[in-house]
Every structure is written in structure tokens, then in C-alpha cells.
PDB file of C-alpha atoms in Angstrom:
ATOM      1  CA  MET A  38      25.888  10.614  -2.562  1.00  0.00           C
ATOM      2  CA  SER A  39      23.806  13.720  -3.275  1.00  0.00           C
ATOM      3  CA  ASN A  40      24.490  15.798  -6.362  1.00  0.00           C
ATOM      4  CA  LEU A  41      22.646  18.860  -5.047  1.00  0.00           C
ATOM      5  CA  PRO A  42      24.448  22.186  -5.216  1.00  0.00           C
ATOM      6  CA  ASP A  43      25.891  23.307  -1.867  1.00  0.00           C
ATOM      7  CA  ASP A  44      23.543  26.312  -1.787  1.00  0.00           C
ATOM      8  CA  TYR A  45      20.367  24.303  -2.552  1.00  0.00           C
ATOM      9  CA  LYS A  46      17.308  25.126  -0.456  1.00  0.00           C
ATOM     10  CA  PRO A  47      14.154  22.998  -0.809  1.00  0.00           C
ATOM     11  CA  PRO A  48      10.831  24.709  -1.560  1.00  0.00           C
ATOM     12  CA  ASP A  49       9.200  26.177   1.528  1.00  0.00           C
ATOM     13  CA  PRO A  50       6.500  23.587   2.349  1.00  0.00           C
ATOM     14  CA  TYR A  51       4.269  26.251   3.874  1.00  0.00           C
ATOM     15  CA  ASN A  52       4.115  28.188   0.598  1.00  0.00           C
ATOM     16  CA  LEU A  53       3.055  25.251  -1.576  1.00  0.00           C
ATOM     17  CA  PRO A  54      -0.520  24.669  -2.757  1.00  0.00           C
ATOM     18  CA  THR A  55      -2.684  22.880  -0.197  1.00  0.00           C
ATOM     19  CA  GLY A  56      -5.827  22.718  -2.384  1.00  0.00           C
ATOM     20  CA  PRO A  57      -8.467  22.203  -3.359  1.00  0.00           C
ATOM     21  CA  LEU A  58      -8.885  25.594  -4.984  1.00  0.00           C
ATOM     22  CA  ASP A  59     -11.389  24.456  -7.599  1.00  0.00           C
ATOM     23  CA  THR A  60     -14.761  23.545  -6.075  1.00  0.00           C
ATOM     24  CA  SER A  61     -15.523  21.289  -9.053  1.00  0.00           C
ATOM     25  CA  THR A  62     -13.232  18.682  -7.408  1.00  0.00           C
ATOM     26  CA  SER A  63     -15.192  18.579  -4.124  1.00  0.00           C
ATOM     27  CA  SER A  64     -16.684  15.175  -4.962  1.00  0.00           C
ATOM     28  CA  TYR A  65     -13.339  13.580  -5.894  1.00  0.00           C
ATOM     29  CA  GLY A  66     -11.873  10.818  -3.736  1.00  0.00           C
ATOM     30  CA  PHE A  67      -8.830   8.581  -3.729  1.00  0.00           C
ATOM     31  CA  SER A  68      -9.913   5.286  -5.300  1.00  0.00           C
ATOM     32  CA  HIS A  69      -7.016   2.854  -5.479  1.00  0.00           C
ATOM     33  CA  THR A  70      -3.350   2.098  -5.959  1.00  0.00           C
ATOM     34  CA  MET A  71      -2.092  -0.796  -8.077  1.00  0.00           C
ATOM     35  CA  ILE A  72       1.112  -2.703  -7.398  1.00  0.00           C
ATOM     36  CA  ARG A  73       2.405  -5.757  -9.231  1.00  0.00           C
ATOM     37  CA  ILE A  74       2.915  -9.009  -7.364  1.00  0.00           C
ATOM     38  CA  LYS A  75       4.914 -12.128  -8.169  1.00  0.00           C
ATOM     39  CA  ASP A  76       2.736 -14.793  -6.497  1.00  0.00           C
ATOM     40  CA  PRO A  77      -0.972 -14.230  -5.688  1.00  0.00           C
ATOM     41  CA  HIS A  78      -1.095 -17.081  -3.139  1.00  0.00           C
ATOM     42  CA  VAL A  79       1.665 -15.510  -1.056  1.00  0.00           C
ATOM     43  CA  SER A  80       0.520 -11.891  -1.477  1.00  0.00           C
ATOM     44  CA  LEU A  81      -3.185 -12.519  -0.842  1.00  0.00           C
ATOM     45  CA  ASP A  82      -2.311 -14.471   2.308  1.00  0.00           C
ATOM     46  CA  PHE A  83      -0.193 -11.522   3.494  1.00  0.00           C
ATOM     47  CA  TYR A  84      -2.766  -8.815   2.798  1.00  0.00           C
ATOM     48  CA  THR A  85      -5.772 -10.766   4.126  1.00  0.00           C
ATOM     49  CA  ARG A  86      -4.302 -12.748   7.042  1.00  0.00           C
ATOM     50  CA  ILE A  87      -1.501 -10.418   8.178  1.00  0.00           C
ATOM     51  CA  LEU A  88      -3.033  -7.002   7.416  1.00  0.00           C
ATOM     52  CA  GLY A  89      -6.716  -7.993   7.692  1.00  0.00           C
ATOM     53  CA  MET A  90      -7.828  -6.631   4.319  1.00  0.00           C
ATOM     54  CA  THR A  91     -10.827  -8.112   2.500  1.00  0.00           C
ATOM     55  CA  LEU A  92     -10.567  -9.425  -1.048  1.00  0.00           C
ATOM     56  CA  VAL A  93     -13.627  -7.874  -2.700  1.00  0.00           C
ATOM     57  CA  ARG A  94     -13.076  -8.507  -6.413  1.00  0.00           C
ATOM     58  CA  ILE A  95     -11.052 -10.777  -8.666  1.00  0.00           C
ATOM     59  CA  MET A  96     -10.690  -9.670 -12.281  1.00  0.00           C
ATOM     60  CA  PRO A  97      -8.931 -12.158 -14.576  1.00  0.00           C
ATOM     61  CA  MET A  98      -7.926 -10.733 -17.947  1.00  0.00           C
ATOM     62  CA  ALA A  99      -7.112 -13.671 -20.242  1.00  0.00           C
ATOM     63  CA  ALA A 100      -6.301 -11.442 -23.217  1.00  0.00           C
ATOM     64  CA  GLY A 101      -3.588  -9.655 -21.256  1.00  0.00           C
ATOM     65  CA  LYS A 102      -2.537 -12.728 -19.257  1.00  0.00           C
ATOM     66  CA  PHE A 103      -2.953 -11.060 -15.875  1.00  0.00           C
ATOM     67  CA  THR A 104      -5.380 -11.022 -12.947  1.00  0.00           C
ATOM     68  CA  ASN A 105      -6.206  -8.049 -10.743  1.00  0.00           C
ATOM     69  CA  TYR A 106      -7.201  -8.578  -7.106  1.00  0.00           C
ATOM     70  CA  PHE A 107      -8.958  -5.723  -5.304  1.00  0.00           C
ATOM     71  CA  LEU A 108      -8.644  -5.506  -1.513  1.00  0.00           C
ATOM     72  CA  CYS A 109      -9.779  -2.950   1.007  1.00  0.00           C
ATOM     73  CA  TYR A 110     -10.961  -2.294   4.516  1.00  0.00           C
ATOM     74  CA  PRO A 111     -14.686  -2.100   3.659  1.00  0.00           C
ATOM     75  CA  GLN A 112     -16.400   1.048   4.875  1.00  0.00           C
ATOM     76  CA  SER A 113     -19.785  -0.647   4.627  1.00  0.00           C
ATOM     77  CA  GLU A 114     -21.155  -4.143   4.017  1.00  0.00           C
ATOM     78  CA  VAL A 115     -19.702  -5.787   0.893  1.00  0.00           C
ATOM     79  CA  PRO A 116     -22.443  -6.629  -1.622  1.00  0.00           C
ATOM     80  CA  ASP A 117     -22.935 -10.215  -2.738  1.00  0.00           C
ATOM     81  CA  THR A 118     -20.451 -11.069  -5.497  1.00  0.00           C
ATOM     82  CA  ASP A 119     -23.347 -12.540  -7.536  1.00  0.00           C
ATOM     83  CA  ASN A 120     -24.730  -8.986  -7.817  1.00  0.00           C
ATOM     84  CA  HIS A 121     -22.073  -7.688 -10.240  1.00  0.00           C
ATOM     85  CA  ASP A 122     -23.647  -4.263 -10.827  1.00  0.00           C
ATOM     86  CA  GLY A 123     -24.202  -3.710  -7.102  1.00  0.00           C
ATOM     87  CA  LEU A 124     -20.659  -4.801  -6.308  1.00  0.00           C
ATOM     88  CA  MET A 125     -19.188  -2.488  -8.957  1.00  0.00           C
ATOM     89  CA  GLN A 126     -21.222   0.475  -7.740  1.00  0.00           C
ATOM     90  CA  TRP A 127     -20.138  -0.229  -4.144  1.00  0.00           C
ATOM     91  CA  LEU A 128     -16.494  -0.908  -5.052  1.00  0.00           C
ATOM     92  CA  TRP A 129     -15.941   2.337  -6.907  1.00  0.00           C
ATOM     93  CA  GLN A 130     -17.343   4.314  -3.978  1.00  0.00           C
ATOM     94  CA  GLN A 131     -14.800   2.857  -1.548  1.00  0.00           C
ATOM     95  CA  GLN A 132     -11.608   4.747  -0.819  1.00  0.00           C
ATOM     96  CA  GLY A 133      -8.140   3.318  -0.307  1.00  0.00           C
ATOM     97  CA  ILE A 134      -8.485   0.175  -2.425  1.00  0.00           C
ATOM     98  CA  LEU A 135      -5.339  -1.832  -3.074  1.00  0.00           C
ATOM     99  CA  GLU A 136      -5.205  -3.477  -6.496  1.00  0.00           C
ATOM    100  CA  LEU A 137      -2.711  -6.321  -6.777  1.00  0.00           C
ATOM    101  CA  CYS A 138      -1.820  -7.160 -10.375  1.00  0.00           C
ATOM    102  CA  HIS A 139      -0.447 -10.640 -11.058  1.00  0.00           C
ATOM    103  CA  ASN A 140       1.129 -11.130 -14.467  1.00  0.00           C
ATOM    104  CA  TRP A 141       0.613 -14.811 -15.147  1.00  0.00           C
ATOM    105  CA  GLY A 142       3.625 -17.083 -14.776  1.00  0.00           C
ATOM    106  CA  THR A 143       5.825 -14.761 -12.702  1.00  0.00           C
ATOM    107  CA  GLU A 144       5.430 -17.128  -9.740  1.00  0.00           C
ATOM    108  CA  LEU A 145       6.852 -20.109 -11.633  1.00  0.00           C
ATOM    109  CA  PRO A 146      10.475 -20.960 -10.813  1.00  0.00           C
ATOM    110  CA  SER A 147      10.995 -21.799 -14.486  1.00  0.00           C
ATOM    111  CA  SER A 148      10.115 -18.205 -15.476  1.00  0.00           C
ATOM    112  CA  GLY A 149      13.392 -16.876 -14.095  1.00  0.00           C
ATOM    113  CA  PHE A 150      11.493 -13.835 -12.837  1.00  0.00           C
ATOM    114  CA  GLU A 151      13.374 -12.300  -9.917  1.00  0.00           C
ATOM    115  CA  GLY A 152      10.669  -9.940  -8.666  1.00  0.00           C
ATOM    116  CA  TYR A 153       9.562  -6.347  -8.972  1.00  0.00           C
ATOM    117  CA  LYS A 154      11.402  -3.268  -7.774  1.00  0.00           C
ATOM    118  CA  SER A 155       9.744  -1.675  -4.743  1.00  0.00           C
ATOM    119  CA  GLY A 156      10.693   1.852  -5.751  1.00  0.00           C
ATOM    120  CA  ASN A 157      12.956   2.274  -2.728  1.00  0.00           C
ATOM    121  CA  GLU A 158      16.196   0.903  -4.175  1.00  0.00           C
ATOM    122  CA  PRO A 159      18.830   3.619  -4.736  1.00  0.00           C
ATOM    123  CA  GLU A 160      18.856   3.014  -8.500  1.00  0.00           C
ATOM    124  CA  HIS A 161      15.045   2.790  -8.760  1.00  0.00           C
ATOM    125  CA  LYS A 162      13.681   5.541  -6.509  1.00  0.00           C
ATOM    126  CA  GLY A 163      10.057   6.367  -7.214  1.00  0.00           C
ATOM    127  CA  PHE A 164       7.115   4.684  -5.556  1.00  0.00           C
ATOM    128  CA  GLY A 165       7.641   4.786  -1.796  1.00  0.00           C
ATOM    129  CA  HIS A 166       5.033   2.937   0.260  1.00  0.00           C
ATOM    130  CA  ILE A 167       1.428   2.408   1.202  1.00  0.00           C
ATOM    131  CA  CYS A 168       0.242   3.063   4.749  1.00  0.00           C
ATOM    132  CA  VAL A 169      -2.086   1.166   7.072  1.00  0.00           C
ATOM    133  CA  PHE A 170      -3.313   2.503  10.399  1.00  0.00           C
ATOM    134  CA  VAL A 171      -3.839   0.303  13.452  1.00  0.00           C
ATOM    135  CA  ASP A 172      -5.370   0.808  16.909  1.00  0.00           C
ATOM    136  CA  ASP A 173      -2.121   0.116  18.794  1.00  0.00           C
ATOM    137  CA  LEU A 174       1.218   0.343  16.966  1.00  0.00           C
ATOM    138  CA  HIS A 175       3.207  -1.746  19.450  1.00  0.00           C
ATOM    139  CA  LYS A 176       0.605  -4.536  19.689  1.00  0.00           C
ATOM    140  CA  ALA A 177       0.414  -4.686  15.894  1.00  0.00           C
ATOM    141  CA  CYS A 178       4.218  -4.864  15.623  1.00  0.00           C
ATOM    142  CA  ASP A 179       4.316  -7.639  18.241  1.00  0.00           C
ATOM    143  CA  ARG A 180       1.740  -9.545  16.180  1.00  0.00           C
ATOM    144  CA  PHE A 181       3.706  -8.994  12.955  1.00  0.00           C
ATOM    145  CA  THR A 182       6.839 -10.298  14.683  1.00  0.00           C
ATOM    146  CA  LYS A 183       5.017 -13.447  15.845  1.00  0.00           C
ATOM    147  CA  LEU A 184       3.754 -13.978  12.295  1.00  0.00           C
ATOM    148  CA  GLY A 185       7.277 -13.724  10.879  1.00  0.00           C
ATOM    149  CA  VAL A 186       6.735 -10.463   9.015  1.00  0.00           C
ATOM    150  CA  GLN A 187       9.946  -8.767   7.891  1.00  0.00           C
ATOM    151  CA  PHE A 188      10.496  -5.240   9.189  1.00  0.00           C
ATOM    152  CA  LYS A 189      12.236  -2.410   7.396  1.00  0.00           C
ATOM    153  CA  LYS A 190      11.914  -0.207  10.504  1.00  0.00           C
ATOM    154  CA  ARG A 191      10.525  -0.934  13.962  1.00  0.00           C
ATOM    155  CA  PRO A 192       9.063   1.892  16.085  1.00  0.00           C
ATOM    156  CA  GLU A 193      12.132   1.923  18.330  1.00  0.00           C
ATOM    157  CA  ASP A 194      14.506   2.362  15.359  1.00  0.00           C
ATOM    158  CA  GLY A 195      15.582   5.822  14.293  1.00  0.00           C
ATOM    159  CA  GLN A 196      14.089   9.150  15.282  1.00  0.00           C
ATOM    160  CA  MET A 197      10.471   8.577  14.207  1.00  0.00           C
ATOM    161  CA  LYS A 198       9.211   6.436  17.109  1.00  0.00           C
ATOM    162  CA  HIS A 199       5.549   6.652  16.060  1.00  0.00           C
ATOM    163  CA  ILE A 200       5.829   4.618  12.831  1.00  0.00           C
ATOM    164  CA  ALA A 201       7.015   1.239  11.619  1.00  0.00           C
ATOM    165  CA  PHE A 202       7.651  -0.145   8.139  1.00  0.00           C
ATOM    166  CA  ILE A 203       7.056  -3.760   7.215  1.00  0.00           C
ATOM    167  CA  LEU A 204       7.762  -5.480   3.915  1.00  0.00           C
ATOM    168  CA  ASP A 205       5.205  -7.417   1.907  1.00  0.00           C
ATOM    169  CA  PRO A 206       6.180 -10.600   0.025  1.00  0.00           C
ATOM    170  CA  ASP A 207       7.333  -8.516  -2.958  1.00  0.00           C
ATOM    171  CA  ARG A 208       9.341  -6.237  -0.659  1.00  0.00           C
ATOM    172  CA  TYR A 209       7.002  -3.250  -1.033  1.00  0.00           C
ATOM    173  CA  TRP A 210       7.187  -1.028   2.018  1.00  0.00           C
ATOM    174  CA  ILE A 211       4.085  -0.688   4.188  1.00  0.00           C
ATOM    175  CA  GLU A 212       4.076   2.084   6.756  1.00  0.00           C
ATOM    176  CA  ILE A 213       2.207   1.229   9.953  1.00  0.00           C
ATOM    177  CA  ILE A 214       0.858   4.114  12.018  1.00  0.00           C
ATOM    178  CA  GLN A 215      -1.328   4.272  15.080  1.00  0.00           C
ATOM    179  CA  LYS A 216      -4.830   5.544  14.382  1.00  0.00           C
ATOM    180  CA  SER A 217      -5.153   9.229  15.288  1.00  0.00           C
ATOM    181  CA  ALA A 218      -1.393   9.564  15.815  1.00  0.00           C
ATOM    182  CA  GLY A 219      -0.488  10.554  12.267  1.00  0.00           C
ATOM    183  CA  ASP A 220       2.804  12.173  11.424  1.00  0.00           C
ATOM    184  CA  LYS A 221       3.358  14.215  14.587  1.00  0.00           C
ATOM    185  CA  GLU A 222       6.607  15.676  13.324  1.00  0.00           C
ATOM    186  CA  HIS A 223       5.356  16.889   9.939  1.00  0.00           C
ATOM    187  CA  ALA A 224       1.842  18.123  10.614  1.00  0.00           C
ATOM    188  CA  ILE A 225       0.907  21.408   8.965  1.00  0.00           C
ATOM    189  CA  PRO A 226      -0.059  23.903  11.665  1.00  0.00           C
TER     190      PRO A 226
END
């Protein structure tokens, strides 16, 4: 399946940049990732009820015929939504926000829309997954099972016993790791 030359050697991961080298980036932070969703009712239920995220902003864009939903695990108290300026200041200081973009009408059966590509299909490799950490991986997986969540990989599957992958309603992969466990097999010494 691979078209790599027989003598191919990947770059040495220990000789790649680890940054940051430029101190002018010391105040940078990871803000958000946007993924497209087919049905906001189904996706918002999944991310709020199943994964426990908080919906902190809804941004309908009538001109573009889409709505963006911003979710996160708040790192401080969420300001009142009536205080738009305060909410915006707070929101853009949070890290790890998930923006769900719903293009209007994709949820309608009459649209014929079959869904988005997750980025993990062989012919569409690209985007891989988002990751959520939990206090206890096995308890979380038991809960997901009881809630009918579809798994791509359970902790007991394969060689990497410290992670699981679940699928959201649009079949995006979500890695589940235990807090403080991290990627034991790929940590940089």
C-alpha cells in the first residue's frame, strides 16, 4: 500500500525543531479548531452530554448560511451571554475551544448530503483527531459504552493500551486519554 522507496528513513524526531526559538511568541496560545457538522442537534448533544463540554457562544451568519457553535471546558467562570464584550474577551483567552460549523440545510434528508470526510479515510488523509483527557480512561469508556458511543479503538485493542478513540456523530475521531498519562510511548526524553 505504501509507495515509499525501500531505503526510506523518516526524519530523526530528536533532531527536529522543538521551539519556541523566538521569544516574541511567548504569549501565543492555541485558541480553537473548527470542524464541520451535519446536524447541530445531534452534534451539540454529543459534545455537551457525552463529552461534558459547555456551549459558550452561538454565532449565526445569515449571509453565509451557516452557524458556528463554540464549545470548551471553561478554565474560569463563563461570563453572562448578555455581556457580549465581556464574553468575547473571555472566550478568546480560553485555550482548546472547539468550533462546530453547521452549513444550513445539511441535516435535511432532502439535501442529499452524505456527510463530511473525517480526514482518516485512505483517500482523504489529512485531519486526524481531537483529544480529550479524562480522570479515569476505563470508567470513561464504560460510560461511553453505556451511552451507545461508537468506538474506533478501545483501550484493550492494539498495542497502545493507554488510549481510546471514539467517533462523534460526523465520524470525526476523538482520542481519549487519562489525565497525566499522556503518550507514554512517544514522550520526548
